[in-house]
XYZ file of C-alpha atoms in Angstrom:
412
model
C 82.257 86.891 126.522
C 83.711 86.501 123.735
C 84.963 90.232 121.889
C 85.194 89.542 118.070
C 86.174 92.292 115.550
C 84.981 92.338 111.442
C 87.566 94.209 109.549
C 85.866 95.009 105.627
C 88.144 97.143 103.658
C 86.017 100.134 102.078
C 85.920 100.528 98.706
C 89.199 98.265 98.508
C 89.757 97.680 94.933
C 89.106 101.299 94.200
C 90.852 102.618 97.368
C 93.620 101.150 96.081
C 93.450 102.236 92.559
C 93.192 106.241 93.773
C 96.578 105.817 95.451
C 98.492 105.345 92.347
C 95.673 107.346 90.834
C 94.507 110.002 92.435
C 92.381 111.956 90.104
C 89.777 108.771 90.498
C 89.172 110.573 93.800
C 85.153 111.364 93.797
C 84.270 110.025 90.756
C 82.434 106.948 89.593
C 84.741 104.707 89.051
C 84.214 100.824 88.128
C 87.265 98.526 88.417
C 86.979 94.988 86.785
C 87.609 95.497 83.151
C 86.599 97.879 80.111
C 82.892 98.808 79.924
C 82.206 96.620 76.140
C 83.472 93.604 77.965
C 81.641 90.513 79.268
C 82.877 90.055 82.770
C 81.732 91.437 86.265
C 81.816 94.629 88.065
C 84.958 93.653 91.128
C 84.245 96.858 92.931
C 82.157 100.189 92.526
C 83.502 103.522 94.158
C 80.396 105.037 96.155
C 80.300 107.776 93.819
C 79.074 105.499 90.650
C 77.124 103.001 93.988
C 74.665 106.571 93.466
C 74.294 105.278 89.946
C 72.876 101.484 90.996
C 76.130 99.848 90.396
C 77.506 97.143 92.394
C 79.790 94.618 92.470
C 78.871 91.149 90.676
C 76.986 93.257 87.830
C 77.788 92.746 84.189
C 79.935 95.815 82.769
C 78.172 96.435 79.904
C 75.131 96.958 82.359
C 77.528 99.460 84.725
C 78.323 101.585 81.351
C 74.463 101.896 80.436
C 73.571 103.197 84.412
C 76.605 105.503 84.351
C 78.100 105.861 80.932
C 80.646 108.792 81.594
C 81.982 106.128 84.697
C 86.048 105.125 84.983
C 86.222 101.534 84.293
C 89.550 100.198 84.869
C 90.850 97.015 84.405
C 92.499 96.520 87.889
C 96.120 95.552 89.324
C 95.369 92.352 91.266
C 99.010 92.257 92.412
C 98.410 95.350 93.668
C 95.752 94.384 95.860
C 96.954 91.417 97.114
C 100.248 93.484 97.933
C 98.155 95.954 100.203
C 96.240 92.829 101.780
C 99.346 91.998 103.108
C 99.461 95.203 104.585
C 96.429 95.303 106.106
C 97.353 91.941 107.507
C 100.546 92.753 109.289
C 98.190 95.282 110.775
C 95.657 93.185 112.589
C 98.379 90.625 113.601
C 99.693 93.344 115.985
C 95.855 93.094 117.599
C 95.466 89.450 118.021
C 97.078 86.583 117.033
C 93.818 84.786 116.175
C 93.372 87.045 112.876
C 91.167 84.781 109.680
C 91.464 86.872 106.312
C 87.590 86.108 105.137
C 88.892 87.459 101.639
C 91.517 89.912 100.481
C 89.435 92.703 101.476
C 87.567 91.809 105.028
C 88.708 89.595 108.166
C 87.570 88.126 111.803
C 90.145 88.730 114.744
C 89.053 87.140 118.045
C 89.864 89.367 120.809
C 88.883 87.439 124.071
C 90.550 88.713 126.547
C 92.998 91.356 125.221
C 91.459 94.204 127.420
C 94.453 95.019 129.731
C 96.625 95.439 126.243
C 94.250 97.207 123.895
C 91.594 98.424 126.039
C 87.841 98.247 125.656
C 86.119 96.684 122.313
C 84.938 100.435 121.029
C 88.351 102.111 122.390
C 90.640 99.431 120.343
C 87.967 99.340 117.832
C 88.951 103.437 116.761
C 92.922 102.177 117.151
C 93.082 99.631 114.639
C 90.469 101.873 112.622
C 93.409 104.757 113.242
C 96.507 102.058 112.842
C 94.817 100.498 109.618
C 94.818 104.259 108.004
C 98.462 105.473 109.140
C 99.889 101.990 107.710
C 98.363 101.984 104.004
C 96.602 105.362 103.825
C 93.134 102.927 103.227
C 89.925 103.575 105.254
C 88.102 100.266 107.068
C 85.112 100.218 108.571
C 85.149 98.314 111.467
C 82.050 96.021 114.023
C 82.934 94.802 117.175
C 80.506 92.272 118.792
C 80.354 89.005 120.605
C 79.535 86.665 117.831
C 80.989 87.000 114.368
C 77.869 87.528 112.591
C 76.814 90.621 114.987
C 80.573 91.953 114.137
C 80.103 91.321 110.302
C 76.548 92.930 110.346
C 77.980 95.444 112.148
C 80.861 96.370 110.118
C 78.075 96.910 107.655
C 76.416 99.357 109.081
C 79.203 101.089 109.999
C 80.552 101.964 106.461
C 81.703 103.603 104.978
C 84.925 104.285 107.466
C 83.296 104.108 110.593
C 83.355 101.867 114.139
C 80.130 100.467 115.463
C 79.978 97.788 118.923
C 77.209 96.028 119.677
C 77.316 96.190 123.234
C 76.607 92.323 124.699
C 72.489 91.884 125.127
C 71.322 93.869 122.366
C 72.562 91.684 119.454
C 68.988 91.143 119.512
C 67.734 94.664 119.492
C 70.221 95.586 117.107
C 69.244 92.889 114.452
C 65.376 93.047 114.767
C 65.191 96.326 112.218
C 67.062 94.847 109.797
C 66.149 93.408 106.671
C 66.744 89.315 106.287
C 69.472 89.582 103.351
C 71.531 91.895 105.808
C 71.955 88.231 107.116
C 74.749 86.576 106.207
C 74.251 83.346 103.431
C 70.588 84.840 102.820
C 70.382 85.133 99.042
C 67.928 86.142 96.474
C 66.195 82.536 97.049
C 66.424 82.397 100.461
C 65.418 85.782 101.081
C 62.274 84.835 98.462
C 61.272 82.189 99.956
C 61.704 83.895 103.502
C 59.173 86.595 102.354
C 56.831 84.176 101.092
C 56.377 83.365 104.814
C 55.891 86.585 106.016
C 59.285 87.362 107.090
C 61.062 90.302 106.065
C 63.065 91.667 108.916
C 65.090 89.573 111.425
C 62.789 90.223 114.231
C 60.114 88.749 112.303
C 62.681 85.465 111.728
C 63.409 85.823 115.326
C 59.738 85.204 116.548
C 59.958 82.145 114.841
C 59.912 78.771 116.390
C 63.178 76.838 115.129
C 60.981 73.626 114.835
C 58.511 75.709 112.302
C 61.987 77.390 110.274
C 63.926 73.824 110.671
C 60.370 71.883 108.603
C 60.516 74.951 106.491
C 64.100 74.825 106.030
C 66.036 72.095 107.108
C 69.141 72.231 108.840
C 69.306 75.905 107.236
C 66.038 76.723 109.213
C 67.862 75.750 112.782
C 71.020 77.867 111.512
C 68.746 80.848 110.921
C 67.273 80.408 113.999
C 70.700 81.252 115.615
C 71.743 83.602 113.375
C 68.482 85.908 114.357
C 69.613 86.136 117.416
C 72.954 87.273 116.860
C 74.559 83.845 116.995
C 77.461 82.282 115.023
C 75.703 78.830 113.658
C 76.798 77.192 110.694
C 78.611 78.127 107.736
C 81.784 80.378 107.823
C 81.064 80.183 111.950
C 81.642 76.579 112.540
C 85.227 77.283 113.660
C 87.046 79.111 115.688
C 88.969 82.132 114.181
C 92.421 81.745 112.769
C 91.666 78.029 112.191
C 90.887 78.205 108.622
C 89.081 75.188 107.117
C 89.941 73.523 104.303
C 87.378 73.989 100.817
C 85.389 71.329 99.581
C 86.468 71.885 96.305
C 88.809 74.464 93.890
C 87.499 75.961 90.899
C 88.511 78.985 88.136
C 86.805 79.699 84.983
C 87.341 81.903 81.803
C 84.560 84.024 80.460
C 86.174 84.832 76.579
C 85.448 88.556 74.990
C 84.313 86.933 72.339
C 83.370 83.403 71.895
C 85.566 81.044 70.127
C 86.418 77.711 68.301
C 89.909 77.829 67.461
C 91.530 74.719 69.526
C 94.668 75.371 70.465
C 93.323 79.169 72.034
C 91.157 76.623 74.252
C 94.110 74.317 75.170
C 95.663 76.911 76.420
C 93.207 78.202 78.253
C 92.656 75.085 80.112
C 96.004 74.470 81.151
C 96.552 78.110 82.554
C 93.158 77.554 84.368
C 94.785 73.921 85.230
C 97.715 76.021 86.658
C 96.268 78.133 89.278
C 93.838 75.181 89.944
C 96.802 73.233 91.528
C 98.580 76.439 92.875
C 94.927 76.562 95.471
C 95.319 72.939 96.178
C 98.931 73.727 97.282
C 98.556 76.666 99.337
C 95.602 74.006 101.410
C 98.333 71.506 101.192
C 95.455 68.889 99.436
C 95.457 66.841 96.691
C 91.987 66.467 93.680
C 90.772 62.914 93.130
C 88.474 64.110 90.542
C 89.205 66.752 87.757
C 85.870 68.184 86.329
C 85.408 70.855 83.319
C 82.578 72.865 82.950
C 81.870 74.410 79.545
C 79.423 76.811 78.512
C 78.672 77.466 74.066
C 77.239 80.199 73.188
C 73.947 79.668 73.005
C 74.363 79.438 77.630
C 73.892 75.646 76.823
C 76.172 73.999 79.698
C 77.527 70.758 80.407
C 80.172 69.208 83.041
C 82.135 66.536 82.587
C 84.544 64.593 85.146
C 87.052 62.195 85.646
C 88.670 60.391 88.819
C 92.242 59.602 88.712
C 94.173 57.089 90.065
C 95.621 58.510 92.881
C 94.984 61.821 93.940
C 97.116 64.893 92.461
C 98.252 68.772 93.070
C 100.811 68.857 90.290
C 99.475 71.556 87.058
C 100.718 68.705 83.913
C 98.415 66.593 85.890
C 95.210 68.084 85.975
C 95.792 69.706 82.825
C 96.459 66.722 81.100
C 93.189 65.632 82.962
C 91.051 68.624 81.585
C 92.110 68.795 78.056
C 92.179 64.953 77.619
C 87.953 65.485 79.298
C 87.361 68.669 76.863
C 88.506 66.768 73.741
C 85.736 64.223 74.203
C 83.282 66.785 75.402
C 83.396 69.304 72.752
C 81.338 69.228 69.536
C 83.054 71.929 68.203
C 80.731 74.555 68.630
C 81.936 77.851 69.710
C 82.454 78.282 73.113
C 82.025 80.461 75.418
C 83.375 79.764 78.963
C 85.305 77.511 80.388
C 86.183 76.167 83.706
C 88.527 73.430 85.828
C 87.443 71.521 88.779
C 89.350 70.020 91.306
C 86.869 67.777 93.304
C 86.877 65.326 96.387
C 89.455 66.876 98.180
C 92.084 64.815 100.518
C 95.073 64.837 102.335
C 97.531 63.151 100.679
C 98.103 61.917 97.011
C 98.429 58.390 97.759
C 100.686 55.472 96.644
C 102.388 55.643 93.595
C 104.771 53.793 91.456
C 108.114 53.667 91.640
C 108.487 54.413 88.392
C 105.848 57.361 88.868
C 107.640 58.541 91.964
C 111.039 60.050 90.074
C 109.046 62.091 88.253
C 106.699 63.320 90.389
C 109.056 64.107 92.979
C 111.499 66.036 90.351
C 107.867 68.213 90.048
C 106.927 68.727 93.237
C 111.116 70.321 93.614
C 110.353 72.677 90.624
C 106.990 73.545 92.037
C 107.797 74.815 95.208
C 110.329 76.693 93.567
C 107.770 78.249 90.913
C 105.687 79.160 93.459
C 107.690 81.045 95.529
C 108.513 83.081 92.303
C 104.708 83.737 91.801
C 104.626 84.796 95.602
C 107.753 87.355 95.045
C 106.773 89.057 91.465
C 103.211 87.615 90.627
C 101.443 84.549 89.420
C 101.555 85.068 85.935
C 105.302 85.311 86.135
C 105.656 81.355 85.546
C 103.450 79.448 83.181
C 103.474 76.044 81.518
C 105.111 76.402 77.890
C 100.916 75.150 76.543
C 99.192 77.694 78.566
C 101.464 81.105 77.888
C 99.277 81.500 74.555
C 96.522 82.188 77.206
C 98.234 85.408 78.388
C 94.694 86.500 80.531
C 94.690 87.635 84.075
C 92.844 86.306 87.337
C 89.721 88.400 87.657
C 90.786 91.207 90.358
C 87.721 89.997 92.824
C 88.771 86.241 92.795
C 90.490 85.410 96.199
C 94.786 85.410 95.124
C 96.315 81.981 95.433
C 98.277 83.251 98.554
C 96.381 85.592 100.317
C 97.234 86.328 103.446
C 96.691 84.628 106.658
C 95.175 81.319 104.489
C 98.731 79.836 103.328
C 99.682 76.884 105.611
C 103.674 76.993 103.964
C 103.420 80.763 106.231
C 101.692 79.450 109.619
C 104.515 76.764 109.246
C 107.347 79.215 108.587
């Protein structure tokens, strides 16, 4: 029988902010930006959630729901630091740790009962150690599958521990709404409701063949999930095994629509740097670069180019992105711009003798740059053409060097 934990930090960004400013405790706090900005809520305190505020909600909507809330832009580097502290605690319990995001992780504790005790006792011990080491609260779900452990941690919030005894998974899941199943979004929920499926128990009673006919392979995964099984998506690999992304991207929404060419160029360079850094962290190379443009009227266009060889070098991705942009741009004001790396490969392919010397210089330079960014922050070093951008990565985005997800750290 397997034993998995899902550890989810409670209102993580807000809780870290409260460590540095205790006056925020107990108040409606929104992390993500100013109330009049175009951005979205990265996190909300439990006091703010009572007004209907939730993550991914537009900041302006959050302000309408709770005008007296305290809006803070957030400190991304602090969150990365505390995520690292949490990761250090988790590693003391199991070598098999997978950081699913900056504030949640899966642990495989199978076979560790002689060391940590039974699952419930181990979960309570881990819960206490996280609090002692970081002064932050977390919720922990323990179960025989990662899917049930994740749902259990959500049910345990805030600051709780919930162990689903093996054999009771179906009974635990049955009364829950189908949207509690990881991967079931608004569209899938609507489609399930159209079939009369509102609770996980309703889903579990359906024949797998019917679900496959109606929803394809995702239907088969849903049938497994309704029984409490790790089926599809994130749960395909083992804990700690990771898994390479299919694409890497970063976007930026402007506070005010802009048609200033130099500003747009600079933003594209900065986004390209962020994408290239993520590629290097995963030891991947992009064969295709794509950009996304959204104009003031919300019309959205994408353009892409396949390179002669794959790359993970900032300047090469930036040059391609800027070339695509200036071919596609109609000179109208831009609301959002994005850079995507696609067709990812494990190697860059053959370079010419003339290119190889230049490429090797960039490799050495970027290795040093990445180390500086790890130590002093992502915005410490930038290409000169990207300096004008001067924007912070959104605090809710996973950092490029997420603890436990960096292949370079695994090799050291």
